[in-house]
mmCIF file of C-alpha atoms in Angstrom:
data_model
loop_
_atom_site.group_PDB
_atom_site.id
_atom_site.type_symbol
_atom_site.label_atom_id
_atom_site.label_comp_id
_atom_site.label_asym_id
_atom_site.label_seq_id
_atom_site.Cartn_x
_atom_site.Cartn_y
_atom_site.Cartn_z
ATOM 1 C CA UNK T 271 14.127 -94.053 129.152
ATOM 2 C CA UNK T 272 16.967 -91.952 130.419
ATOM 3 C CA UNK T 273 16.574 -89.125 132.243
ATOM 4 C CA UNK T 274 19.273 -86.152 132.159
ATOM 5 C CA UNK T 275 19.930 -83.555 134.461
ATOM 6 C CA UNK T 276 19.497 -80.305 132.280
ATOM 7 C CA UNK T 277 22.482 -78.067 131.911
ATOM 8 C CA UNK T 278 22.156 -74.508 133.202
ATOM 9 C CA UNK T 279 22.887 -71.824 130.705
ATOM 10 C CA UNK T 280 26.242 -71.048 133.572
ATOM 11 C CA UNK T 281 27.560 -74.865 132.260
ATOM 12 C CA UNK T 282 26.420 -74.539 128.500
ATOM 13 C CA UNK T 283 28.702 -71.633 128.088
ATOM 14 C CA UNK T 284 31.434 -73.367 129.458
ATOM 15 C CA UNK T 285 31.234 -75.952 127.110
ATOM 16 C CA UNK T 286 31.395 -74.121 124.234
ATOM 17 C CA UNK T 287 33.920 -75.070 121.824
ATOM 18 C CA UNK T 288 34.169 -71.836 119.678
ATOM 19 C CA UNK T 289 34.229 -69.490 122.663
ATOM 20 C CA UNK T 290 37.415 -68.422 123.372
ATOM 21 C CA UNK T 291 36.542 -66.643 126.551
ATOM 22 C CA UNK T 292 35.888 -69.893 128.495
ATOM 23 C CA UNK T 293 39.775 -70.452 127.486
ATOM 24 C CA UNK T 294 40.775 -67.140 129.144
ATOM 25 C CA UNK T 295 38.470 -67.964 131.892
ATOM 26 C CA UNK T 296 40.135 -71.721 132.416
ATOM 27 C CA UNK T 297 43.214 -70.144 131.847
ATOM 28 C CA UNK T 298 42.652 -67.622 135.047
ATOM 29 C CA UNK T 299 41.301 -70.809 136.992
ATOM 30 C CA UNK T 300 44.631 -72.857 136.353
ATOM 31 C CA UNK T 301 47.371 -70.409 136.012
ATOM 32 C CA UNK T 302 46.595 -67.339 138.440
ATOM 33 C CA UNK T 303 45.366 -65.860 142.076
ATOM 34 C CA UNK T 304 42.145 -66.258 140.834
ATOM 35 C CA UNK T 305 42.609 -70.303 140.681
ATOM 36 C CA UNK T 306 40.347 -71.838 143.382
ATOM 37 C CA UNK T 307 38.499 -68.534 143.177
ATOM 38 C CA UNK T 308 36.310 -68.885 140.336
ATOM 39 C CA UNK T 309 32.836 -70.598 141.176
ATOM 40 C CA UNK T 310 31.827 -72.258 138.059
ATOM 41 C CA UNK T 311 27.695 -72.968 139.391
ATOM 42 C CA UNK T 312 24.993 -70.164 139.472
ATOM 43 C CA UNK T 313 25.053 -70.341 142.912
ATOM 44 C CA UNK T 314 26.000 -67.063 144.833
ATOM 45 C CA UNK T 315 27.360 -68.078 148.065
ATOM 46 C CA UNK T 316 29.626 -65.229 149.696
ATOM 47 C CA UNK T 317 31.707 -67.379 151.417
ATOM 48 C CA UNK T 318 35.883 -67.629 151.304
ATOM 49 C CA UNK T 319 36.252 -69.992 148.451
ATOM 50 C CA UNK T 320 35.412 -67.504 145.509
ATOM 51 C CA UNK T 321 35.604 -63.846 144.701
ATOM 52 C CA UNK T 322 34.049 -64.420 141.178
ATOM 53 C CA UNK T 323 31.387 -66.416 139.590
ATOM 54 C CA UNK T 324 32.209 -68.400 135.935
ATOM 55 C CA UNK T 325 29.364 -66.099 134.174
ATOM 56 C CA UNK T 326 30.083 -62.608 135.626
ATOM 57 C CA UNK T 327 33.668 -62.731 134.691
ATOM 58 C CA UNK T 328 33.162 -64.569 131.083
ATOM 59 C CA UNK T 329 30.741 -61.453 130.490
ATOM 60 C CA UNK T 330 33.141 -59.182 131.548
ATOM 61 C CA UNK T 331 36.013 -60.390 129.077
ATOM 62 C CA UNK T 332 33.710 -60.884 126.419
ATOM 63 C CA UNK T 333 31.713 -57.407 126.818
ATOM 64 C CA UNK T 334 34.901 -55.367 127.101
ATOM 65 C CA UNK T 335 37.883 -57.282 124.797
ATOM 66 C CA UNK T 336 37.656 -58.211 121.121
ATOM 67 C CA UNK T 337 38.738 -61.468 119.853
ATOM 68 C CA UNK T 338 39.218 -62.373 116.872
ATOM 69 C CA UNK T 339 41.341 -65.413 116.763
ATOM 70 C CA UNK T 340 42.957 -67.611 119.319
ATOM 71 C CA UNK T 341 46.374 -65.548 119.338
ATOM 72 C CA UNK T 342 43.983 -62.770 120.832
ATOM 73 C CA UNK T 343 42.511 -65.214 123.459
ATOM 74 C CA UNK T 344 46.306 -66.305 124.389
ATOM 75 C CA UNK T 345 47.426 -62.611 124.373
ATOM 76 C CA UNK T 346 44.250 -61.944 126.892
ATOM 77 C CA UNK T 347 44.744 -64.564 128.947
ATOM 78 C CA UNK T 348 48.435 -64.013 129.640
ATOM 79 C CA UNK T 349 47.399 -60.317 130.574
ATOM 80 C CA UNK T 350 44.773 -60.946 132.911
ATOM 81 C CA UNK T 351 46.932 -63.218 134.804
ATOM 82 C CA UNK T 352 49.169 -60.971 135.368
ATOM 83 C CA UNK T 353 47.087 -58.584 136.455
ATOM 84 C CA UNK T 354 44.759 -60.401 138.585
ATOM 85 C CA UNK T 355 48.455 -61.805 139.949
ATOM 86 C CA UNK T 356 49.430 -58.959 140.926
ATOM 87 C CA UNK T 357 46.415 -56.888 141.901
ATOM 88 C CA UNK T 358 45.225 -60.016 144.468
ATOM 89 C CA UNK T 359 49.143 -59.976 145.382
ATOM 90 C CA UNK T 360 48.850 -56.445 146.264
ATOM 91 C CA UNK T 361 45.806 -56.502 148.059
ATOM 92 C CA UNK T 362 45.999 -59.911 150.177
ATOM 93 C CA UNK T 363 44.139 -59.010 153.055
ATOM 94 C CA UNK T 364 41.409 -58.268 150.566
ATOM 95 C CA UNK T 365 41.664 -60.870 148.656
ATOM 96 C CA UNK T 366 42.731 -63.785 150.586
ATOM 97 C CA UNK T 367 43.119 -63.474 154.000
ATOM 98 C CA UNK T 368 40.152 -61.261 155.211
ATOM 99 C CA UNK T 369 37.773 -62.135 152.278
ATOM 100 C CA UNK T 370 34.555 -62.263 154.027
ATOM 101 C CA UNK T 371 35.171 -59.168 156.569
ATOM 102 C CA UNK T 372 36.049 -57.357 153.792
ATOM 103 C CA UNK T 373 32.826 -57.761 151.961
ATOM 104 C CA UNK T 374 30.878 -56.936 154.241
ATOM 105 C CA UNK T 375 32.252 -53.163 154.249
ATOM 106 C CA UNK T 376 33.569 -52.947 150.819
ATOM 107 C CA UNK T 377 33.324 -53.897 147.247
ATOM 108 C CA UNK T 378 36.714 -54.471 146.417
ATOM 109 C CA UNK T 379 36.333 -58.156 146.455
ATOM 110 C CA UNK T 380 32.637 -58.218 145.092
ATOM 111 C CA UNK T 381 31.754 -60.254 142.449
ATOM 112 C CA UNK T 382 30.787 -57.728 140.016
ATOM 113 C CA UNK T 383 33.956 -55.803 141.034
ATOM 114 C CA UNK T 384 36.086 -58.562 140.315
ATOM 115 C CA UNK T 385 34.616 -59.718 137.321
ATOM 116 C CA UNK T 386 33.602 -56.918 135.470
ATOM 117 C CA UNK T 387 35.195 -53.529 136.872
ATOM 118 C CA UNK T 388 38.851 -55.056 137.560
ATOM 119 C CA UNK T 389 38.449 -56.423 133.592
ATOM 120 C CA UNK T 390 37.129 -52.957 132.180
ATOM 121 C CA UNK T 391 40.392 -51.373 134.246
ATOM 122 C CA UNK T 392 42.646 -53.878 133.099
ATOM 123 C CA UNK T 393 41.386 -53.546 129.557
ATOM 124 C CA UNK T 394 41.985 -49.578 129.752
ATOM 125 C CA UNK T 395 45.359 -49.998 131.604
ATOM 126 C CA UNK T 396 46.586 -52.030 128.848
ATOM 127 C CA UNK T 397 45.403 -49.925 125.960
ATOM 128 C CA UNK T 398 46.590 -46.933 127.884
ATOM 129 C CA UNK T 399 50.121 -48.732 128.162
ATOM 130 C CA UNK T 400 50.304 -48.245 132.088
ATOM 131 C CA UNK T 401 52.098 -50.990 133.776
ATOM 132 C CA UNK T 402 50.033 -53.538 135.751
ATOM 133 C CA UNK T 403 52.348 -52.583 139.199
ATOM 134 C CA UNK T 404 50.515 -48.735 139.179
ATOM 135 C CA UNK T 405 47.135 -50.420 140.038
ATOM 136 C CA UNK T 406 47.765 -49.556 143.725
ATOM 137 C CA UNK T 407 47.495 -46.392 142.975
ATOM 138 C CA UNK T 408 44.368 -46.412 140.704
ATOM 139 C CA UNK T 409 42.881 -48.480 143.642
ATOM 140 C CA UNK T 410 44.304 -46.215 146.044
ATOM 141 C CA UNK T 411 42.249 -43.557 145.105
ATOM 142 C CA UNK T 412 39.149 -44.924 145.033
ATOM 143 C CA UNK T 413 36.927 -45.658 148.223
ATOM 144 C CA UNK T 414 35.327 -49.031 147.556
ATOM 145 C CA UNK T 415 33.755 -48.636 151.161
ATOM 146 C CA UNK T 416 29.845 -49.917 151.294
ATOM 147 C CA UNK T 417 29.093 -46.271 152.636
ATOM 148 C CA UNK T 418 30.918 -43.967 150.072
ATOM 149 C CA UNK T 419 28.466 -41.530 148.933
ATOM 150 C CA UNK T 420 29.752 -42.248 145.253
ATOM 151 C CA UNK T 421 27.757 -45.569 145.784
ATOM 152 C CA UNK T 422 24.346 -44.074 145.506
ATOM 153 C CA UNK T 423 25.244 -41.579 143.162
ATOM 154 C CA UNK T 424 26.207 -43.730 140.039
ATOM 155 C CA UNK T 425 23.362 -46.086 141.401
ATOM 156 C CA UNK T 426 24.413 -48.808 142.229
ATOM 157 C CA UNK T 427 23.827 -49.072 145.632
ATOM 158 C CA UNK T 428 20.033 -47.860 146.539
ATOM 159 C CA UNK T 429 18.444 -45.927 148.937
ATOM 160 C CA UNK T 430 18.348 -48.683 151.582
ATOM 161 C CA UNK T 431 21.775 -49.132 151.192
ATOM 162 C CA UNK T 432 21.477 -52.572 149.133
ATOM 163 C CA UNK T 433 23.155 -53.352 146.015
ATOM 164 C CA UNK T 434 20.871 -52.971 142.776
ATOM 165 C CA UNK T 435 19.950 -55.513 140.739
ATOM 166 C CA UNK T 436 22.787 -57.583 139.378
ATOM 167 C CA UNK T 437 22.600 -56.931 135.606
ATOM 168 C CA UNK T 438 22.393 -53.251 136.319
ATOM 169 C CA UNK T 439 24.994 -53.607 138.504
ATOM 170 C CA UNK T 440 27.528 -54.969 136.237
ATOM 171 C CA UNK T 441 26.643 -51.815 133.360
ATOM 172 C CA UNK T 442 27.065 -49.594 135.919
ATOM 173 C CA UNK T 443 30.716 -50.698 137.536
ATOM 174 C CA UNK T 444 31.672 -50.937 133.581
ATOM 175 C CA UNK T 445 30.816 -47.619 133.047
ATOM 176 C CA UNK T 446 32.580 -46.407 135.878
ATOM 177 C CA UNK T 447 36.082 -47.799 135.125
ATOM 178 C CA UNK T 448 35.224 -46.949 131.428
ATOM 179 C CA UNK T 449 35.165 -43.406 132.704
ATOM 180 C CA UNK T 450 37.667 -42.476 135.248
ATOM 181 C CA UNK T 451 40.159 -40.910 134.600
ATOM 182 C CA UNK T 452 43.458 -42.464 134.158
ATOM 183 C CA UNK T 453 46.964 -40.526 134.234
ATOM 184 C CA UNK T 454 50.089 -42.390 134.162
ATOM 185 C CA UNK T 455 48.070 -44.889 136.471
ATOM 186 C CA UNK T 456 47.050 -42.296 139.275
ATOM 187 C CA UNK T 457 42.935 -41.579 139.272
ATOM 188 C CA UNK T 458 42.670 -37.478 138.313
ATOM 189 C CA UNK T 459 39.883 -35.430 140.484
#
């Protein structure tokens, strides 16, 4: 009798044919910043080969972009290169050279940041027509710092200073870049 190693519900969703997430998420795996930089296992080790896990980002593009068809998927994907491109290219000490150190004072290169704030943002940028270069100054303004005050506020850091949950997490970074304010790419107080 054979024996198989069961699939975790991280790999099943990978696999699926009819999802064309998974091709936006291959796509940003093979053809941007992000390649090498995409775990694809469960696993969350904080270490300098990733900045995003398979799941967290596939639930970002599929919570905040429709698709309808496979010309949306391709239209997507292209997009989201870009942007991660060029947000990772403008940020390299974040995002590549000082991964670790950086995480452990900021959430600019967290997971849930990554995955499903930076794809909420890039999702309003381009419905909002503002050109994927302005990002350093919508990033400029905010204070991703593990301390900012902001943090605790919108809840998603807690009392003790640790990071809530992980599903409530990712509602509540979504919510946040749903809501700021954009103006010709510059954050309004």
């Amino acid at each position: 009798m054979s024996k198989a190693t069961p699939l975790s519900k991280t790999r099943i969703d990978e696999f699926k044919d009819n999802d064309f997430v998974n091709d936006i998420v291959q796509q940003l795996k093979e053809e941007s910043e992000l390649k090498g930089k995409i775990i694809t296992s469960g696993v969350r080790t904080y270490d300098k080969r990733y900045l995003v896990a398979h799941d967290i980002i596939a639930d970002g593009i599929r919570d905040t972009f429709k698709l309808e068809n496979k010309a949306d998927a391709l239209d997507v994907s292209d997009y989201l290169c870009s942007f991660f491109d060029y947000l990772i290219g403008s940020h390299e000490t974040e995002f590549i050279d000082n991964v670790i150190e950086t995480r452990e004072k900021s959430f600019i290169n967290h997971d849930f940041m990554v995955g499903i704030g930076f794809v909420v943002l890039a999702k309003r940028m381009l419905d909002e027509n503002i050109k994927i270069r302005r990002i350093r100054n919508i990033l400029g303004k905010i204070d991703f710092s593990k301390d900012n005050e902001e943090w605790r506020k919108i809840k998603l850091v807690t009392k003790n200073g640790e990071v809530t949950e992980l599903s409530r997490a990712k509602k509540i970074i979504a919510k946040y870049f749903k809501e700021i304010e954009l103006e010709e790419g510059v954050l309004v107080d």
